[in-house]
Short mmCIF file of C-alpha atoms in Angstrom, two decimals:
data_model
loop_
_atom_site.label_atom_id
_atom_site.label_comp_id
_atom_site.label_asym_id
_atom_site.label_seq_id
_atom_site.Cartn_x
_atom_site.Cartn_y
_atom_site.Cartn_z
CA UNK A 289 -103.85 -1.94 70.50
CA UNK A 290 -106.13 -0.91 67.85
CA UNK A 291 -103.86 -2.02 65.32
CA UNK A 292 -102.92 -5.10 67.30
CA UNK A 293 -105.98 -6.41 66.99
CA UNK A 294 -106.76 -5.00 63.27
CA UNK A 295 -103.33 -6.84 62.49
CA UNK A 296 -104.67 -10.40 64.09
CA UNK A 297 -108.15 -10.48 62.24
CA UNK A 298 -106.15 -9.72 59.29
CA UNK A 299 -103.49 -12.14 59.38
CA UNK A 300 -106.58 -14.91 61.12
CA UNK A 301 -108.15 -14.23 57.66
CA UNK A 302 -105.42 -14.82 55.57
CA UNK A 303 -104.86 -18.23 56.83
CA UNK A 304 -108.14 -18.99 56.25
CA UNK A 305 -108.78 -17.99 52.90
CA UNK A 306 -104.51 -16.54 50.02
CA UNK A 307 -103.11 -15.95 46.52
CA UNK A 308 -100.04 -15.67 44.86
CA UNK A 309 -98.66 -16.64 41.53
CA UNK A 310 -101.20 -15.26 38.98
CA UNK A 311 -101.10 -17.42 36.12
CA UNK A 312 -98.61 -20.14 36.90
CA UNK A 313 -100.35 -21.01 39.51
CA UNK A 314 -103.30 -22.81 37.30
CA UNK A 315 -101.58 -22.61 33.93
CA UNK A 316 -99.85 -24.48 32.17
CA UNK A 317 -100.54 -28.10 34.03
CA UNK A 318 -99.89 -29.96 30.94
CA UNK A 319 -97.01 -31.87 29.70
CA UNK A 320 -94.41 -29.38 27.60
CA UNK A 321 -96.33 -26.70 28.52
CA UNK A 322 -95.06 -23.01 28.08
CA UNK A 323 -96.10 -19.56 28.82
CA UNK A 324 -94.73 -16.01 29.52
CA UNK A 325 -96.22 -13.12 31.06
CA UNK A 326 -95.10 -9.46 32.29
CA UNK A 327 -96.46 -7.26 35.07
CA UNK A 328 -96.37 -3.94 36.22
CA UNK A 329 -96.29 -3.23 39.70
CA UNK A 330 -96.41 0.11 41.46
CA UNK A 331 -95.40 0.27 44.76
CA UNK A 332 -93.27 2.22 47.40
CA UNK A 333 -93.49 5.18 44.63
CA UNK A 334 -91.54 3.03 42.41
CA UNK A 335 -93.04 0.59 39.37
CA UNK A 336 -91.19 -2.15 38.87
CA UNK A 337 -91.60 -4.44 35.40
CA UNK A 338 -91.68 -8.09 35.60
CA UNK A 339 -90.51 -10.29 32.84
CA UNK A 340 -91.39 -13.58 33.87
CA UNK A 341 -91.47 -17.12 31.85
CA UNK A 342 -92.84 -20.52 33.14
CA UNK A 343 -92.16 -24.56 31.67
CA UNK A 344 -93.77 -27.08 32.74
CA UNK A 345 -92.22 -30.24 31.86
CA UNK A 346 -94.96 -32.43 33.39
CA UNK A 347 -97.84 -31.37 35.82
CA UNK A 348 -96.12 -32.23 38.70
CA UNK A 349 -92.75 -30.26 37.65
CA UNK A 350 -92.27 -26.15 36.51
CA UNK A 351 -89.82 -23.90 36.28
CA UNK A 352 -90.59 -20.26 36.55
CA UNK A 353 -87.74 -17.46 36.04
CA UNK A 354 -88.97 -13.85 37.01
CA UNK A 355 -87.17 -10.96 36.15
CA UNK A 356 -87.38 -7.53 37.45
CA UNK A 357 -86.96 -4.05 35.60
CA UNK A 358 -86.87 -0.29 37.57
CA UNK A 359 -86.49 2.61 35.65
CA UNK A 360 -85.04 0.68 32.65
CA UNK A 361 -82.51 -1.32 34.61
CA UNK A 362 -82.10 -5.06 35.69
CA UNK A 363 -82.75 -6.10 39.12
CA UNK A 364 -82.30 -9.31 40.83
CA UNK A 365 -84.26 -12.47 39.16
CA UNK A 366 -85.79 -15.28 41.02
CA UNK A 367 -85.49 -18.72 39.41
CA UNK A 368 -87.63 -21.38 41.33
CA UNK A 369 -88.89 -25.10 40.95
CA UNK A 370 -92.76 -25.57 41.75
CA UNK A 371 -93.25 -29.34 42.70
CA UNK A 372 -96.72 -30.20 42.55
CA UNK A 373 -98.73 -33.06 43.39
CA UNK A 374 -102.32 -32.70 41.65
CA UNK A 375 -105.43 -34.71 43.20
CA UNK A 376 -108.57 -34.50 40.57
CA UNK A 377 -111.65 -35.92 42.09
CA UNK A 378 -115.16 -35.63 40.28
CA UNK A 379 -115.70 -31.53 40.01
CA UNK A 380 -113.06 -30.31 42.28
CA UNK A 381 -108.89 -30.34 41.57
CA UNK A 382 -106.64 -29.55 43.93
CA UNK A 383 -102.39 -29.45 44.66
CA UNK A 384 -99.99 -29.15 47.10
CA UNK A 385 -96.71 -27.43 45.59
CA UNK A 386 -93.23 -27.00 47.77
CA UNK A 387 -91.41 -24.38 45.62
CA UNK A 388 -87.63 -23.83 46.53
CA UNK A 389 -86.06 -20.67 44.54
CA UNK A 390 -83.20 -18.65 44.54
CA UNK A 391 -83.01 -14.55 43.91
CA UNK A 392 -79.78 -14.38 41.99
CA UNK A 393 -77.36 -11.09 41.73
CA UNK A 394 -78.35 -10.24 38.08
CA UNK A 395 -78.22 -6.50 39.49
CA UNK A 396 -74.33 -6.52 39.30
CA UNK A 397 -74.39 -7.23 43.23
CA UNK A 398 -73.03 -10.72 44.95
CA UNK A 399 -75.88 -11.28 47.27
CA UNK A 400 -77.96 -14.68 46.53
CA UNK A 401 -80.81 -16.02 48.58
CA UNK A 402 -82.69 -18.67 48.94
CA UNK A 403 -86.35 -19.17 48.84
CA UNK A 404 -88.76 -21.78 49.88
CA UNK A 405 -92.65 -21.59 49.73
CA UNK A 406 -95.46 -24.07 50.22
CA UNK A 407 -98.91 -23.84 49.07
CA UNK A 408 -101.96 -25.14 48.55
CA UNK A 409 -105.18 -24.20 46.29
CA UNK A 410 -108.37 -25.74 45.02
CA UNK A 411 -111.00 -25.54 42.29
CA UNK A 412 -114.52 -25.95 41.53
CA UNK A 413 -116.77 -24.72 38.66
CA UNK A 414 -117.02 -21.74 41.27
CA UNK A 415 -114.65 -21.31 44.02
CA UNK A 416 -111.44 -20.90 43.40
CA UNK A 417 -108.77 -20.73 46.91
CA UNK A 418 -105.08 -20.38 47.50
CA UNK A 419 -102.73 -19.90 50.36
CA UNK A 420 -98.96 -19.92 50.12
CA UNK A 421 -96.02 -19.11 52.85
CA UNK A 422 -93.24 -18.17 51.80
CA UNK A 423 -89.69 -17.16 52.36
CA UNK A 424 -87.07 -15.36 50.43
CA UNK A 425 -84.02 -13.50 52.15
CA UNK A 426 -84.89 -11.43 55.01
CA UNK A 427 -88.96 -12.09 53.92
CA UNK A 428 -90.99 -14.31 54.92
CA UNK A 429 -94.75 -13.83 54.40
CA UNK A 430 -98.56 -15.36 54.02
CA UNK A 431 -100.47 -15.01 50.44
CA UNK A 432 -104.35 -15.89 50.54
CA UNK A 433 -106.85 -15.20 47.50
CA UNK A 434 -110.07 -16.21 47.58
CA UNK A 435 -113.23 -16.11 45.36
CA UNK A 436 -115.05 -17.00 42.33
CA UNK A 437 -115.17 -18.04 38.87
CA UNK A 438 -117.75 -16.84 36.24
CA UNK A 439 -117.07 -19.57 33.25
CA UNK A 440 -118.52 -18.36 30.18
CA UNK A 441 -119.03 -22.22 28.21
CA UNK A 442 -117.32 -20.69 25.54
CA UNK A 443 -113.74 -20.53 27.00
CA UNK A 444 -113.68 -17.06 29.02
CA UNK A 445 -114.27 -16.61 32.54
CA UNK A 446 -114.05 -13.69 35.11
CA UNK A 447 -112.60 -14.51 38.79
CA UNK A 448 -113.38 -12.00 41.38
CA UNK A 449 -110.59 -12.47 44.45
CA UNK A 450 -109.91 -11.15 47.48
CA UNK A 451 -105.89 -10.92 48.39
CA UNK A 452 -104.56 -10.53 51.83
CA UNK A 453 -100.64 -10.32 52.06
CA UNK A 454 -98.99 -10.16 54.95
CA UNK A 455 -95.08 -10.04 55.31
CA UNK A 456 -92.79 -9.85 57.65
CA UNK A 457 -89.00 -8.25 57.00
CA UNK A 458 -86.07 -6.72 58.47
CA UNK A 459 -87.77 -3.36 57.88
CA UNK A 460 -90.71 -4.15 59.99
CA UNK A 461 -94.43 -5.94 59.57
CA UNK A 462 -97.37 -5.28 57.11
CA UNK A 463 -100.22 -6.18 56.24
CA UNK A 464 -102.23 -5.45 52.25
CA UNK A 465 -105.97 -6.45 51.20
CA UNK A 466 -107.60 -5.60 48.48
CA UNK A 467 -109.70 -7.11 45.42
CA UNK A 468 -108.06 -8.93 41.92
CA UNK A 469 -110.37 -9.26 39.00
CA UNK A 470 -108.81 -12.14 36.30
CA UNK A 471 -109.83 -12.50 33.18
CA UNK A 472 -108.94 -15.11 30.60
CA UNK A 473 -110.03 -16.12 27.12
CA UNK A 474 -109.07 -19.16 25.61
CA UNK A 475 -104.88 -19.15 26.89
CA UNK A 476 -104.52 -15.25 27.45
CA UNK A 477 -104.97 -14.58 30.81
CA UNK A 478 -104.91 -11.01 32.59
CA UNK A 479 -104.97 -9.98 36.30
CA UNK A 480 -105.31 -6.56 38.18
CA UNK A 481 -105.00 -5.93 41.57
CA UNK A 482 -105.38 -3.22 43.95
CA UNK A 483 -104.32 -3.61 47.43
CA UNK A 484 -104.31 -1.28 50.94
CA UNK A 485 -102.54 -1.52 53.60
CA UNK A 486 -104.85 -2.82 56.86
CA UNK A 487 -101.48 -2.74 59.15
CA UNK A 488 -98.52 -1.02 58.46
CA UNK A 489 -95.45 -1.18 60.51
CA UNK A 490 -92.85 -1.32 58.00
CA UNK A 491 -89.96 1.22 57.54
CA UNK A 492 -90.06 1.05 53.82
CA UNK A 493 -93.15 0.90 53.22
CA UNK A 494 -95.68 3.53 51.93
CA UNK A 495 -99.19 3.23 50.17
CA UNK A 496 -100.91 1.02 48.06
CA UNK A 497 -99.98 -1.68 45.54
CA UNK A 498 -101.15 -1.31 42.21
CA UNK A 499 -100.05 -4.32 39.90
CA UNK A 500 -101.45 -5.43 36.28
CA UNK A 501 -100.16 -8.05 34.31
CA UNK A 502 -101.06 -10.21 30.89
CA UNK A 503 -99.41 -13.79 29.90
CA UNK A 504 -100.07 -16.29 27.74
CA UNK A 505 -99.59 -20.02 27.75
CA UNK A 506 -99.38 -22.99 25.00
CA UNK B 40 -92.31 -11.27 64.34
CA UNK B 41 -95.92 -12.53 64.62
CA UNK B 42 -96.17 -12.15 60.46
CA UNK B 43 -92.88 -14.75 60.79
CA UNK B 44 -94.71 -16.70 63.45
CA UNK B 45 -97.72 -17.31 61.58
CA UNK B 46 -95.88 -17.95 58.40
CA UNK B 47 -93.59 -20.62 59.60
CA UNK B 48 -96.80 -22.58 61.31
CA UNK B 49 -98.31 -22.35 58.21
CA UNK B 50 -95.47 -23.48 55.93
CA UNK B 51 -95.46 -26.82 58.06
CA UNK B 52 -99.18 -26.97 58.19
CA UNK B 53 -98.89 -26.97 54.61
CA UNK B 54 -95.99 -29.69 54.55
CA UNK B 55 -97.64 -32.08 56.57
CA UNK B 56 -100.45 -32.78 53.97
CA UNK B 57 -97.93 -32.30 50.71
CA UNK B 58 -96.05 -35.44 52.52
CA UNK B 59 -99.28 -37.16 53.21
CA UNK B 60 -100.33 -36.16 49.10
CA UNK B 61 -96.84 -37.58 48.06
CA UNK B 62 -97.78 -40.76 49.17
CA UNK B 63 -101.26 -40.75 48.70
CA UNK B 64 -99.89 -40.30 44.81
CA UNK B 65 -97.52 -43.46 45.10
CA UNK B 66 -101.07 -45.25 45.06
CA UNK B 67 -102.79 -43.41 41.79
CA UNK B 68 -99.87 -43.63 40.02
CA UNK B 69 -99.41 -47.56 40.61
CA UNK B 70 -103.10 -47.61 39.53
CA UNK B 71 -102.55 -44.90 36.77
CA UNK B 72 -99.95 -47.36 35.73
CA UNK B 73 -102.54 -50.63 35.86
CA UNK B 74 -105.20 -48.66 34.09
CA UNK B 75 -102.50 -47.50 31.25
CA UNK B 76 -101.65 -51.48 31.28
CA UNK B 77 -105.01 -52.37 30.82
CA UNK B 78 -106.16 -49.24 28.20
CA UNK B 79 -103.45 -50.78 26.05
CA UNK B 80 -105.10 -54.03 25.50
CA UNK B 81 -108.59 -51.96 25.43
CA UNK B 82 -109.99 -52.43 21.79
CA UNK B 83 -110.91 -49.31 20.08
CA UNK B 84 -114.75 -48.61 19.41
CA UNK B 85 -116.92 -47.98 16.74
CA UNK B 86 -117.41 -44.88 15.70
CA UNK B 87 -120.47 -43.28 16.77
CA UNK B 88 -123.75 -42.58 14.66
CA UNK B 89 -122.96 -38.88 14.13
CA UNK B 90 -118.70 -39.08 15.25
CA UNK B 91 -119.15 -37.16 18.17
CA UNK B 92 -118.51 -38.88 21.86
CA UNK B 93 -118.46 -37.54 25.21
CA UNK B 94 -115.77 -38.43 27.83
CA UNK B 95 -116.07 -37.92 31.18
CA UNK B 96 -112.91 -36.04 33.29
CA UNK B 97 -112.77 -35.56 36.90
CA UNK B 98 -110.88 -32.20 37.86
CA UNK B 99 -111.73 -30.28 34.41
CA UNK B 100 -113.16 -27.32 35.96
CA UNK B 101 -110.81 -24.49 34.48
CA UNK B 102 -111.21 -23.72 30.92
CA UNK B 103 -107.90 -22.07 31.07
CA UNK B 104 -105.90 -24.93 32.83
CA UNK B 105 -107.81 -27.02 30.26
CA UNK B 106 -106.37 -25.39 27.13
CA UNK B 107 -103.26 -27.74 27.17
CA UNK B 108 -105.70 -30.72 27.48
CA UNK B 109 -107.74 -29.86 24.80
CA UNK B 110 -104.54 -28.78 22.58
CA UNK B 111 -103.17 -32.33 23.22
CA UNK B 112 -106.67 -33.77 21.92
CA UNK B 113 -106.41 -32.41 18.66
CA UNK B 114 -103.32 -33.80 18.33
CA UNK B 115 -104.76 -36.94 17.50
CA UNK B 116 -105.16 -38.72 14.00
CA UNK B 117 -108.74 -39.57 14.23
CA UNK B 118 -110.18 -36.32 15.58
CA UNK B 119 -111.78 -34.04 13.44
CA UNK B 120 -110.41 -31.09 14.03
CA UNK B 121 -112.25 -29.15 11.36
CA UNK B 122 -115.89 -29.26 12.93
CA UNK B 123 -116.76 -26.93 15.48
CA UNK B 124 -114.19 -25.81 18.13
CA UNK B 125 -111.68 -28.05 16.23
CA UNK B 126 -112.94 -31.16 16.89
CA UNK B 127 -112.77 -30.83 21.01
CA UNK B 128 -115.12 -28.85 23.42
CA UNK B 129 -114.63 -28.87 26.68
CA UNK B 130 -117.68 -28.76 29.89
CA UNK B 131 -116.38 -27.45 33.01
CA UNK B 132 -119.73 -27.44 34.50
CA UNK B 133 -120.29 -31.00 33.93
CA UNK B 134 -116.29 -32.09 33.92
CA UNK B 135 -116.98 -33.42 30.30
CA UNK B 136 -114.78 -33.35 26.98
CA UNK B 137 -116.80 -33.78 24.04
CA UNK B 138 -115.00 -34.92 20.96
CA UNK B 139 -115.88 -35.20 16.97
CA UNK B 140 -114.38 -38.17 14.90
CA UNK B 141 -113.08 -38.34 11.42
CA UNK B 142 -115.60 -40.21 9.31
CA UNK B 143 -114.26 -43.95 9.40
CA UNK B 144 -112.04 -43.40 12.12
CA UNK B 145 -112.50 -45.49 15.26
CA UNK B 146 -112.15 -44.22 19.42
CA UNK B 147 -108.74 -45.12 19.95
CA UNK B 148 -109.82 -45.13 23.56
CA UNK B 149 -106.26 -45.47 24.94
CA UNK B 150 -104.69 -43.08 22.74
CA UNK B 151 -107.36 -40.55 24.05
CA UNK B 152 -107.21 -41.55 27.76
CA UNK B 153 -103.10 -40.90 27.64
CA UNK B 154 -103.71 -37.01 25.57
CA UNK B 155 -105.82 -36.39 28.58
CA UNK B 156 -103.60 -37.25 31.54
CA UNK B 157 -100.44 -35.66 30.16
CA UNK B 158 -103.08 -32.43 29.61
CA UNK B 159 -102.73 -33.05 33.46
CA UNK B 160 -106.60 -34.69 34.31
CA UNK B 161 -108.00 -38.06 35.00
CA UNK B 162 -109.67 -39.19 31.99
CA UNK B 163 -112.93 -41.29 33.71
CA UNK B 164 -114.70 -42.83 30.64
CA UNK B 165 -116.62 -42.50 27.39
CA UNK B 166 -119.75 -41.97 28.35
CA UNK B 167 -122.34 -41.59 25.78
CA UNK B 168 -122.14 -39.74 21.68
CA UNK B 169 -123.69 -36.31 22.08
CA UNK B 170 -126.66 -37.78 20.10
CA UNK B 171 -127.53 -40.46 22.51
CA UNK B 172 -127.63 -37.69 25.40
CA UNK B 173 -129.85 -35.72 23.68
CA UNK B 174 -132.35 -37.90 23.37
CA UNK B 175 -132.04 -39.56 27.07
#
């Protein structure tokens, strides 16, 4: 019960305030716009080593390939197509963005699956919001991050977010929270994250997330 | 089950207003398509007293989503890109651009106003040169 309830002010957040796609999410927006980053993630015991690359060939149209590495070897990439539709009004920009995607058997395997997310976030001189829900295979899941920016004039700025995951997959339920500190100057962008589980009821789960990652965009 | 619950209401939550936003965007782009109409018949302007010029943006509020914008500015002939910050600073405070000039190059105001939407903002107007502002 205690969990139960743990699990619903959790999730009750999360809807309220998500975060997801690091960098592409707010870079590149422009025209031709390019940018690559990698991540390390440690999870589960096991860190896994993103290659991923995004193109923008106008703001309302990216694609994004992500490639995972464990222990040296290829795992299955995800190749997606974020459709965005921008709104700019006075100090504030916002977008909505359907992404569909599809996890391909670069491991050797035959399995594919399809993906499909929708999100939205916003952006002032200060706050900075995103929530995204997503599915992909036998996942389907919520991604909130909220918080603020600390511009510097001089083309740096801080964000301090709070994440809340929550997924849902054939292994069972769970829930992670914890803070993400971003930092960019001028286009290099880096992000670090450290997340808990507040609910856990999933068989293949164990611990906390760790995940760092750097890009840069043109 | 509740995770897939809550996820799938939200998903269409989030649908609902990306349909609304899709057509919402058939309007600003007919009237991004009037104001690129009428920006091409815009005459350029004089050059300011000291070259610089300050344009007002709404949405600039990222200086990292506002790289590419700035990048694109550069790009053009009449901006100075060897002055201070290459030729383009950009407020995200204020949602400004401020810009520096060639000596004897005009405000190709058009020119400008296109760089900035495919940086992926809506370019307001030219406001004031930096000059002027400082001594309102």
């Amino acid at each position: 019960m205690k969990h139960s309830i743990l699990f619903f002010l959790t999730a009750s957040v999360s809807i309220t305030a998500v975060a997801h796609q690091p960098i592409m999410d707010m870079a590149p927006r422009w025209n031709n716009g390019y940018g690559v980053q990698t991540r390390v993630e440690h999870a589960n015991s096991e860190t896994t080593t993103w290659v991923e690359g995004v193109y923008t060939f106008k703001p309302s149209v990216r694609m994004t390939l992500k490639v995972p590495y464990v222990d040296g070897e290829m795992g299955n990439a995800i190749l997606a197509v974020p459709l965005k539709r921008y709104t700019n009004e006075g100090s504030l920009t916002y977008n909505w963005s359907i992404t569909p995607s599809v996890r391909m058997p670069t491991d050797g395997g035959n399995d594919w699956d399809a993906g499909l997310s929708v999100s939205y976030s916003s952006e002032t001189p200060g706050l900075y919001q995103l929530y995204d829900a997503y599915t992909l295979g036998d996942k389907t899941g919520i991604d909130v991050n909220v918080g603020w920016s600390f511009p510097d004039g001089n083309g740096s700025s801080w964000f301090t977010l709070w994440d809340i995951s929550a997924q849902d997959s054939d292994s069972g339920q769970r829930v992670l929270t914890g803070p993400v500190l971003v930092y960019f100057k001028r286009n290099v962008v880096m992000r670090a994250e450290y997340k808990v589980p507040a609910y856990d009821h999933d068989d293949e789960w164990k611990g906390n997330f760790i995940n760092f990652g750097i890009g840069i965009v043109y | 089950m509740f995770i897939k619950t809550l996820a799938i209401a939200l998903l269409y939550t989030l649908l609902v207003p990306f349909s609304l936003a899709q057509n919402n965007s058939v309007d600003s782009q007919e009237i991004a398509i009037e104001e690129t109409h009428e920006l091409t018949h815009a005459p350029t302007y004089e050059k300011a007293q000291n070259n610089n010029f300050i344009v007002s943006v709404h949405g600039i509020v990222c200086e990292l989503c506002s790289y590419g914008v700035a990048k694109k500015i550069r790009k053009l002939s009449f901006i100075d890109t060897s002055q201070a910050n290459n030729g383009v600073k950009v407020d995200v405070e204020n949602q400004r651009i401020f810009i520096t000039l060639l000596d004897n190059m005009p405000l190709d105001k058009a020119a400008l106003f296109k760089a900035i939407e495919s940086g992926g903002y809506k370019p307001i107007d030219v406001i004031a040169g930096r000059q002027e502002e400082e001594q309102e």
